[in-house]
Every structure is written in structure tokens, then in C-alpha cells.
Coordinates of C-alpha atoms in Angstrom, one line a residue:
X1455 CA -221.8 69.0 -62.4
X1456 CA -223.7 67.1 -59.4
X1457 CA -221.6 69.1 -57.0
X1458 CA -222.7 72.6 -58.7
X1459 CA -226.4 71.0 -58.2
X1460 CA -225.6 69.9 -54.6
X1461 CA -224.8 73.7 -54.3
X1462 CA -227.8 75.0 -55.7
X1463 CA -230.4 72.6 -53.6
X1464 CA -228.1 73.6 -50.2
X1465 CA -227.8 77.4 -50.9
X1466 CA -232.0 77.0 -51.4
X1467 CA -232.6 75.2 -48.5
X1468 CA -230.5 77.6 -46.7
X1469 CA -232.4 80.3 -47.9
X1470 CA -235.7 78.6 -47.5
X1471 CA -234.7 78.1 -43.5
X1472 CA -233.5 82.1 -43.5
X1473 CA -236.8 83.1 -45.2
X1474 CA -238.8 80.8 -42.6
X1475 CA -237.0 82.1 -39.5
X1476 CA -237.7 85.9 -40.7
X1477 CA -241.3 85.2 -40.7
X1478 CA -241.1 83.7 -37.1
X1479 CA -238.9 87.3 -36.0
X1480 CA -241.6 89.0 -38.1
X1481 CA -244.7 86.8 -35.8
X1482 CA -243.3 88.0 -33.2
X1483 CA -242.5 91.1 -33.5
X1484 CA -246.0 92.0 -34.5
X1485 CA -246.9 90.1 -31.4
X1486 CA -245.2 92.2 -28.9
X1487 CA -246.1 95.7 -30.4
X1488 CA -249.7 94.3 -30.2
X1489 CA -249.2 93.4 -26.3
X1490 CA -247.6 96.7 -26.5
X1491 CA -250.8 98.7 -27.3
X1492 CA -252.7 96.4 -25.3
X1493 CA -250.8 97.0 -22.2
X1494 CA -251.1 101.0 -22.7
X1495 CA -254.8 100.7 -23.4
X1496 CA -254.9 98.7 -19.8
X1497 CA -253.0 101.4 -18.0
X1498 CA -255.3 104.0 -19.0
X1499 CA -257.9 102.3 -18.0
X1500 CA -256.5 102.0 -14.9
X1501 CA -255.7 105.3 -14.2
X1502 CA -259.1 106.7 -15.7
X1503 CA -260.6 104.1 -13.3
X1504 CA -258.3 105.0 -10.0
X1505 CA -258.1 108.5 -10.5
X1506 CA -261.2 109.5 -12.9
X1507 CA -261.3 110.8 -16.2
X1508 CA -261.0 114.4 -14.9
X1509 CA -257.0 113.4 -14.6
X1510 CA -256.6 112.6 -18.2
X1511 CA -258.1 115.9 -19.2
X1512 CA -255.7 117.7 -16.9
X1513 CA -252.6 116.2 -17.8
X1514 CA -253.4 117.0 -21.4
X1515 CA -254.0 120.5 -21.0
X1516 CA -251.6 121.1 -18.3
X1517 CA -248.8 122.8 -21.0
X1518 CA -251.2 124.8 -22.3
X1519 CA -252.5 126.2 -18.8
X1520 CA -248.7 126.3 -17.4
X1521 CA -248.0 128.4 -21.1
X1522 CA -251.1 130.8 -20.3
X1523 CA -249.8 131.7 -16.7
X1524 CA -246.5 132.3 -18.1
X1525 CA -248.1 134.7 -20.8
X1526 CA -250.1 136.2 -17.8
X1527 CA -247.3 137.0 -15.3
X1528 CA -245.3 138.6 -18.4
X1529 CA -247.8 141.1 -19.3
X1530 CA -249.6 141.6 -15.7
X1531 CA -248.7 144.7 -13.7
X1532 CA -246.8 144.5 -10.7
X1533 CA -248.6 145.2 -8.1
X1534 CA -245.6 145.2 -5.1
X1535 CA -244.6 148.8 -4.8
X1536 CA -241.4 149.9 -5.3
X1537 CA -239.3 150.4 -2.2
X1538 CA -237.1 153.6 -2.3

């Protein structure tokens, strides 16, 4: 009987020492997608501050200006004439 009970308080301090080393994994993992985000935010910053906030706003709407002058040169006339 005392070495099922030996068992029981072994396999719970086991578990006890898993559990507690999860919540460190867990810490820290929280921890680095905070530095993360905090890093990203610092770039921007840094671009917004070496290269103004007029860059931000062009690299958002680039794909929609490059998918307008597709649109355009697909339905525009030609204006080269044709050489016989």
C-alpha cells in the first residue's frame, strides 16, 4: 500500500513541476509577442518619423493605384498608329 501512495505523491509532484514549467513557457511567450508588437509599433514610428507620414499612406494605397492603371491601360485607346 505505501508504495501505491509513494506513486500517487511522485506522479503529483511531477505534475505539479509540469504544470509550473507550462506557466513559465506560457510567461514567456506572452512576453515575446508583447516585445513583438512593441518592436513593430517602434518601426513605424521610425519610418513615419524618417520618411513622413505621407510614406505610410502610399504604401497602403499603392495596390489599389497599380490596380487602377491596369484597369486604365486595358480600356484606353491606343494612340500609336498602326504601321502598314
Amino acid at each position: 500500500m505505501t508504495g501505491d501512495t509513494d506513486d500517487i505523491i511522485a506522479l503529483r509532484a511531477a505534475l505539479a513541476a509540469a504544470e509550473a514549467r507550462a506557466e513559465v513557457a506560457e510567461a514567456r511567450a506572452a512576453s515575446a509577442e508583447a516585445q513583438v508588437a512593441h518592436l513593430k509599433h517602434l518601426i513605424a514610428r521610425m519610418r513615419q518619423d524618417r520618411f513622413g507620414a505621407s510614406s505610410e499612406r502610399g504604401a497602403a494605397c499603392w495596390p489599389s493605384l497599380n490596380s487602377n492603371w491596369k484597369s486604365w491601360r486595358r480600356h484606353s485607346p491606343r494612340t500609336r498608329p498602326k504601321t502598314p
